[in-house]
Amino acid sequence: GDHAVVLGWNHGAPSENAATGLPAYTITLPEVLPLGLLLDERMALSFSLADTGRRCPRTTGPDDGELTADTRRESRRGAGGPQSPRPPIDLTVELVAADGNVARLPLSHVTGLQPALRVTFTKWPFWERTRYKSPLEPVLQTYTIPFADFARAAPGFDPGLLRQIRFRFDRTPTAVILLDDVGLVSGRNE
């Protein structure tokens, strides 16, 4: 009963230059915000992410990111198996102000996105393969990053001028994730 954006990227090795040439997902806010919405350092950015356990293919074609036998084995190992666990997914969250100032923080500023969970729904392997197909279950994790943290990261950034929220996929070379519930919330109770 939920809808989420599915985002995938594949750009090879992580890059130190997060500002250019790497995939990103941008949300542009309207010029006029609703009455009563005051953007300041007491506010926070909130969103939910989930790892799907898939890798994004480099080119378009018959491989649409579905798990193959090889990637299934790899995903099992990375999703809680005893062999070489996959590191958490990381990306850069950017807030862009109307005056052009950009404040950037890595997702790992809060915590990295943990790998998808490996689950078994039934005791019958045939039913698992035919009914459920994938042994991985994406679980949404909620992140809240205060605007004050962004302002500390970029001293010239004014949260009151916020115009874009950008998720830049620059820290993990390839992944497919779910993004949901992006919003602005009051960071402190008064």
mmCIF file of C-alpha atoms in Angstrom:
data_model
loop_
_atom_site.group_PDB
_atom_site.id
_atom_site.type_symbol
_atom_site.label_atom_id
_atom_site.label_comp_id
_atom_site.label_asym_id
_atom_site.label_seq_id
_atom_site.Cartn_x
_atom_site.Cartn_y
_atom_site.Cartn_z
ATOM 1 C CA GLY A 1 0.000 0.000 0.000
ATOM 2 C CA ASP A 2 2.916 2.379 -0.581
ATOM 3 C CA HIS A 3 4.605 3.989 -3.563
ATOM 4 C CA ALA A 4 8.328 4.748 -3.704
ATOM 5 C CA VAL A 5 10.753 5.993 -6.332
ATOM 6 C CA VAL A 6 13.147 3.322 -7.598
ATOM 7 C CA LEU A 7 16.597 4.838 -8.255
ATOM 8 C CA GLY A 8 19.535 2.973 -9.751
ATOM 9 C CA TRP A 9 23.021 4.041 -10.792
ATOM 10 C CA ASN A 10 26.244 2.505 -12.032
ATOM 11 C CA HIS A 11 29.267 4.740 -12.530
ATOM 12 C CA GLY A 12 32.245 2.569 -11.628
ATOM 13 C CA ALA A 13 34.597 3.616 -8.854
ATOM 14 C CA PRO A 14 33.606 6.294 -6.305
ATOM 15 C CA SER A 15 34.783 9.781 -7.157
ATOM 16 C CA GLU A 16 36.124 12.597 -5.033
ATOM 17 C CA ASN A 17 34.401 15.170 -7.282
ATOM 18 C CA ALA A 18 30.777 14.993 -6.147
ATOM 19 C CA ALA A 19 29.708 18.128 -7.980
ATOM 20 C CA THR A 20 29.901 17.087 -11.631
ATOM 21 C CA GLY A 21 29.125 14.241 -13.980
ATOM 22 C CA LEU A 22 27.571 11.813 -11.517
ATOM 23 C CA PRO A 23 23.936 10.724 -11.423
ATOM 24 C CA ALA A 24 21.562 12.565 -9.100
ATOM 25 C CA TYR A 25 17.864 12.763 -8.272
ATOM 26 C CA THR A 26 16.605 16.320 -7.732
ATOM 27 C CA ILE A 27 13.380 17.572 -6.154
ATOM 28 C CA THR A 28 12.612 21.229 -6.926
ATOM 29 C CA LEU A 29 10.460 23.114 -4.434
ATOM 30 C CA PRO A 30 7.825 25.598 -5.637
ATOM 31 C CA GLU A 31 8.763 29.284 -5.748
ATOM 32 C CA VAL A 32 6.066 30.086 -3.189
ATOM 33 C CA LEU A 33 5.960 27.785 -0.170
ATOM 34 C CA PRO A 34 2.751 27.146 1.806
ATOM 35 C CA LEU A 35 1.816 29.759 4.385
ATOM 36 C CA GLY A 36 3.239 29.043 7.789
ATOM 37 C CA LEU A 37 6.206 27.040 6.477
ATOM 38 C CA LEU A 38 9.228 28.867 7.784
ATOM 39 C CA LEU A 39 12.502 27.348 6.639
ATOM 40 C CA ASP A 40 15.266 27.949 9.165
ATOM 41 C CA GLU A 41 17.924 26.002 11.053
ATOM 42 C CA ARG A 42 15.281 24.500 13.367
ATOM 43 C CA MET A 43 13.843 22.514 10.447
ATOM 44 C CA ALA A 44 15.149 19.170 9.197
ATOM 45 C CA LEU A 45 15.100 17.127 5.995
ATOM 46 C CA SER A 46 13.411 13.751 6.441
ATOM 47 C CA PHE A 47 13.261 10.847 3.975
ATOM 48 C CA SER A 48 13.177 7.059 3.832
ATOM 49 C CA LEU A 49 15.517 4.803 1.848
ATOM 50 C CA ALA A 50 15.734 1.050 1.266
ATOM 51 C CA ASP A 51 18.317 -1.103 -0.467
ATOM 52 C CA THR A 52 16.797 -3.486 -3.032
ATOM 53 C CA GLY A 53 19.839 -5.747 -3.099
ATOM 54 C CA ARG A 54 20.228 -5.200 -6.835
ATOM 55 C CA ARG A 55 22.964 -3.640 -8.912
ATOM 56 C CA CYS A 56 22.144 -1.279 -11.702
ATOM 57 C CA PRO A 57 23.260 -2.505 -15.155
ATOM 58 C CA ARG A 58 25.718 -0.279 -17.026
ATOM 59 C CA THR A 59 23.793 -0.408 -20.307
ATOM 60 C CA THR A 60 20.164 -0.831 -21.240
ATOM 61 C CA GLY A 61 19.065 -4.137 -22.647
ATOM 62 C CA PRO A 62 17.632 -7.440 -21.495
ATOM 63 C CA ASP A 63 19.348 -7.194 -18.065
ATOM 64 C CA ASP A 64 17.071 -4.750 -16.255
ATOM 65 C CA GLY A 65 18.678 -5.154 -12.879
ATOM 66 C CA GLU A 66 16.894 -8.394 -11.996
ATOM 67 C CA LEU A 67 18.876 -10.735 -9.829
ATOM 68 C CA THR A 68 20.744 -13.368 -11.823
ATOM 69 C CA ALA A 69 22.175 -16.542 -10.308
ATOM 70 C CA ASP A 70 25.551 -14.806 -9.826
ATOM 71 C CA THR A 71 24.132 -11.627 -8.306
ATOM 72 C CA ARG A 72 21.763 -13.693 -6.136
ATOM 73 C CA ARG A 73 24.769 -15.477 -4.599
ATOM 74 C CA GLU A 74 26.541 -12.144 -4.184
ATOM 75 C CA SER A 75 23.435 -10.560 -2.613
ATOM 76 C CA ARG A 76 23.035 -13.442 -0.170
ATOM 77 C CA ARG A 77 26.586 -12.968 0.995
ATOM 78 C CA GLY A 78 26.064 -9.204 1.287
ATOM 79 C CA ALA A 79 22.685 -9.466 2.983
ATOM 80 C CA GLY A 80 23.696 -10.975 6.265
ATOM 81 C CA GLY A 81 25.613 -14.063 5.079
ATOM 82 C CA PRO A 82 28.856 -15.089 6.756
ATOM 83 C CA GLN A 83 31.050 -14.313 3.735
ATOM 84 C CA SER A 84 32.299 -10.792 2.918
ATOM 85 C CA PRO A 85 29.414 -8.539 4.004
ATOM 86 C CA ARG A 86 28.623 -5.671 1.686
ATOM 87 C CA PRO A 87 29.341 -2.228 3.105
ATOM 88 C CA PRO A 88 26.420 0.136 3.682
ATOM 89 C CA ILE A 89 25.346 2.249 0.696
ATOM 90 C CA ASP A 90 26.423 5.874 0.924
ATOM 91 C CA LEU A 91 25.494 8.926 -1.163
ATOM 92 C CA THR A 92 25.575 12.710 -0.823
ATOM 93 C CA VAL A 93 22.509 14.709 0.226
ATOM 94 C CA GLU A 94 22.580 18.274 -1.114
ATOM 95 C CA LEU A 95 20.412 21.280 -0.335
ATOM 96 C CA VAL A 96 20.504 23.989 -3.018
ATOM 97 C CA ALA A 97 19.532 27.573 -2.141
ATOM 98 C CA ALA A 98 18.004 30.122 -4.542
ATOM 99 C CA ASP A 99 21.248 32.145 -4.376
ATOM 100 C CA GLY A 100 23.243 29.152 -5.690
ATOM 101 C CA ASN A 101 24.828 28.062 -2.407
ATOM 102 C CA VAL A 102 24.921 24.285 -1.972
ATOM 103 C CA ALA A 103 25.247 22.478 1.343
ATOM 104 C CA ARG A 104 26.398 18.839 1.124
ATOM 105 C CA LEU A 105 26.465 16.044 3.662
ATOM 106 C CA PRO A 106 27.121 12.349 3.148
ATOM 107 C CA LEU A 107 24.302 9.999 4.122
ATOM 108 C CA SER A 108 26.861 8.407 6.436
ATOM 109 C CA HIS A 109 26.716 11.665 8.445
ATOM 110 C CA VAL A 110 23.657 9.973 9.980
ATOM 111 C CA THR A 111 24.361 6.335 9.031
ATOM 112 C CA GLY A 112 24.830 4.421 5.798
ATOM 113 C CA LEU A 113 21.967 2.552 4.154
ATOM 114 C CA GLN A 114 22.125 -1.025 5.389
ATOM 115 C CA PRO A 115 21.882 -3.933 2.904
ATOM 116 C CA ALA A 116 18.529 -5.551 2.152
ATOM 117 C CA LEU A 117 17.512 -8.370 4.485
ATOM 118 C CA ARG A 118 17.587 -11.982 3.352
ATOM 119 C CA VAL A 119 14.284 -13.601 4.272
ATOM 120 C CA THR A 120 12.602 -16.990 3.943
ATOM 121 C CA PHE A 121 8.822 -16.903 3.800
ATOM 122 C CA THR A 122 8.121 -20.656 3.679
ATOM 123 C CA LYS A 123 9.859 -23.974 4.367
ATOM 124 C CA TRP A 124 9.308 -25.218 0.812
ATOM 125 C CA PRO A 125 12.142 -24.142 -1.553
ATOM 126 C CA PHE A 126 9.979 -24.635 -4.677
ATOM 127 C CA TRP A 127 7.347 -22.222 -3.350
ATOM 128 C CA GLU A 128 10.066 -19.718 -2.372
ATOM 129 C CA ARG A 129 11.461 -19.733 -5.947
ATOM 130 C CA THR A 130 8.123 -19.613 -7.763
ATOM 131 C CA ARG A 131 6.006 -17.428 -5.474
ATOM 132 C CA TYR A 132 8.477 -15.002 -3.870
ATOM 133 C CA LYS A 133 11.283 -15.076 -6.485
ATOM 134 C CA SER A 134 13.822 -12.972 -4.541
ATOM 135 C CA PRO A 135 15.188 -13.840 -1.088
ATOM 136 C CA LEU A 136 15.762 -10.131 -0.381
ATOM 137 C CA GLU A 137 13.287 -7.858 1.361
ATOM 138 C CA PRO A 138 13.784 -4.076 1.088
ATOM 139 C CA VAL A 139 13.171 -2.360 4.434
ATOM 140 C CA LEU A 140 12.726 1.426 4.495
ATOM 141 C CA GLN A 141 14.992 3.278 6.923
ATOM 142 C CA THR A 142 14.037 6.819 7.951
ATOM 143 C CA TYR A 143 16.687 9.546 8.000
ATOM 144 C CA THR A 144 16.365 12.999 9.559
ATOM 145 C CA ILE A 145 19.127 15.538 8.966
ATOM 146 C CA PRO A 146 18.779 18.948 10.663
ATOM 147 C CA PHE A 147 19.239 22.040 8.490
ATOM 148 C CA ALA A 148 21.696 23.234 11.165
ATOM 149 C CA ASP A 149 24.043 20.395 10.138
ATOM 150 C CA PHE A 150 23.876 21.550 6.506
ATOM 151 C CA ALA A 151 24.506 25.160 7.593
ATOM 152 C CA ARG A 152 27.605 24.052 9.553
ATOM 153 C CA ALA A 153 28.874 22.120 6.496
ATOM 154 C CA ALA A 154 28.461 25.192 4.236
ATOM 155 C CA PRO A 155 28.647 28.424 6.272
ATOM 156 C CA GLY A 156 27.126 30.611 3.489
ATOM 157 C CA PHE A 157 24.038 28.386 3.141
ATOM 158 C CA ASP A 158 20.716 29.969 4.200
ATOM 159 C CA PRO A 159 17.972 27.324 4.766
ATOM 160 C CA GLY A 160 15.336 30.042 4.210
ATOM 161 C CA LEU A 161 16.332 30.133 0.518
ATOM 162 C CA LEU A 162 15.991 26.357 -0.056
ATOM 163 C CA ARG A 163 14.889 25.541 -3.630
ATOM 164 C CA GLN A 164 16.174 22.024 -4.355
ATOM 165 C CA ILE A 165 16.829 18.771 -2.527
ATOM 166 C CA ARG A 166 19.297 16.582 -4.383
ATOM 167 C CA PHE A 167 20.447 13.010 -3.801
ATOM 168 C CA ARG A 168 23.823 12.578 -5.569
ATOM 169 C CA PHE A 169 24.991 9.006 -6.126
ATOM 170 C CA ASP A 170 28.717 9.569 -5.772
ATOM 171 C CA ARG A 171 29.893 7.417 -2.878
ATOM 172 C CA THR A 172 28.780 3.881 -3.800
ATOM 173 C CA PRO A 173 29.604 2.792 -7.377
ATOM 174 C CA THR A 174 26.380 0.887 -8.095
ATOM 175 C CA ALA A 175 23.096 0.159 -6.362
ATOM 176 C CA VAL A 176 19.325 0.238 -6.765
ATOM 177 C CA ILE A 177 17.419 1.855 -3.899
ATOM 178 C CA LEU A 178 13.911 2.960 -2.962
ATOM 179 C CA LEU A 179 13.248 6.581 -1.922
ATOM 180 C CA ASP A 180 10.042 7.547 -0.121
ATOM 181 C CA ASP A 181 8.523 10.087 2.269
ATOM 182 C CA VAL A 182 10.750 13.071 1.442
ATOM 183 C CA GLY A 183 9.675 16.018 3.550
ATOM 184 C CA LEU A 184 10.588 18.955 5.732
ATOM 185 C CA VAL A 185 9.919 18.539 9.440
ATOM 186 C CA SER A 186 10.313 20.602 12.568
ATOM 187 C CA GLY A 187 13.640 19.556 14.063
ATOM 188 C CA ARG A 188 12.926 20.696 17.634
ATOM 189 C CA ASN A 189 9.929 20.707 19.907
ATOM 190 C CA GLU A 190 9.195 24.161 21.267
#
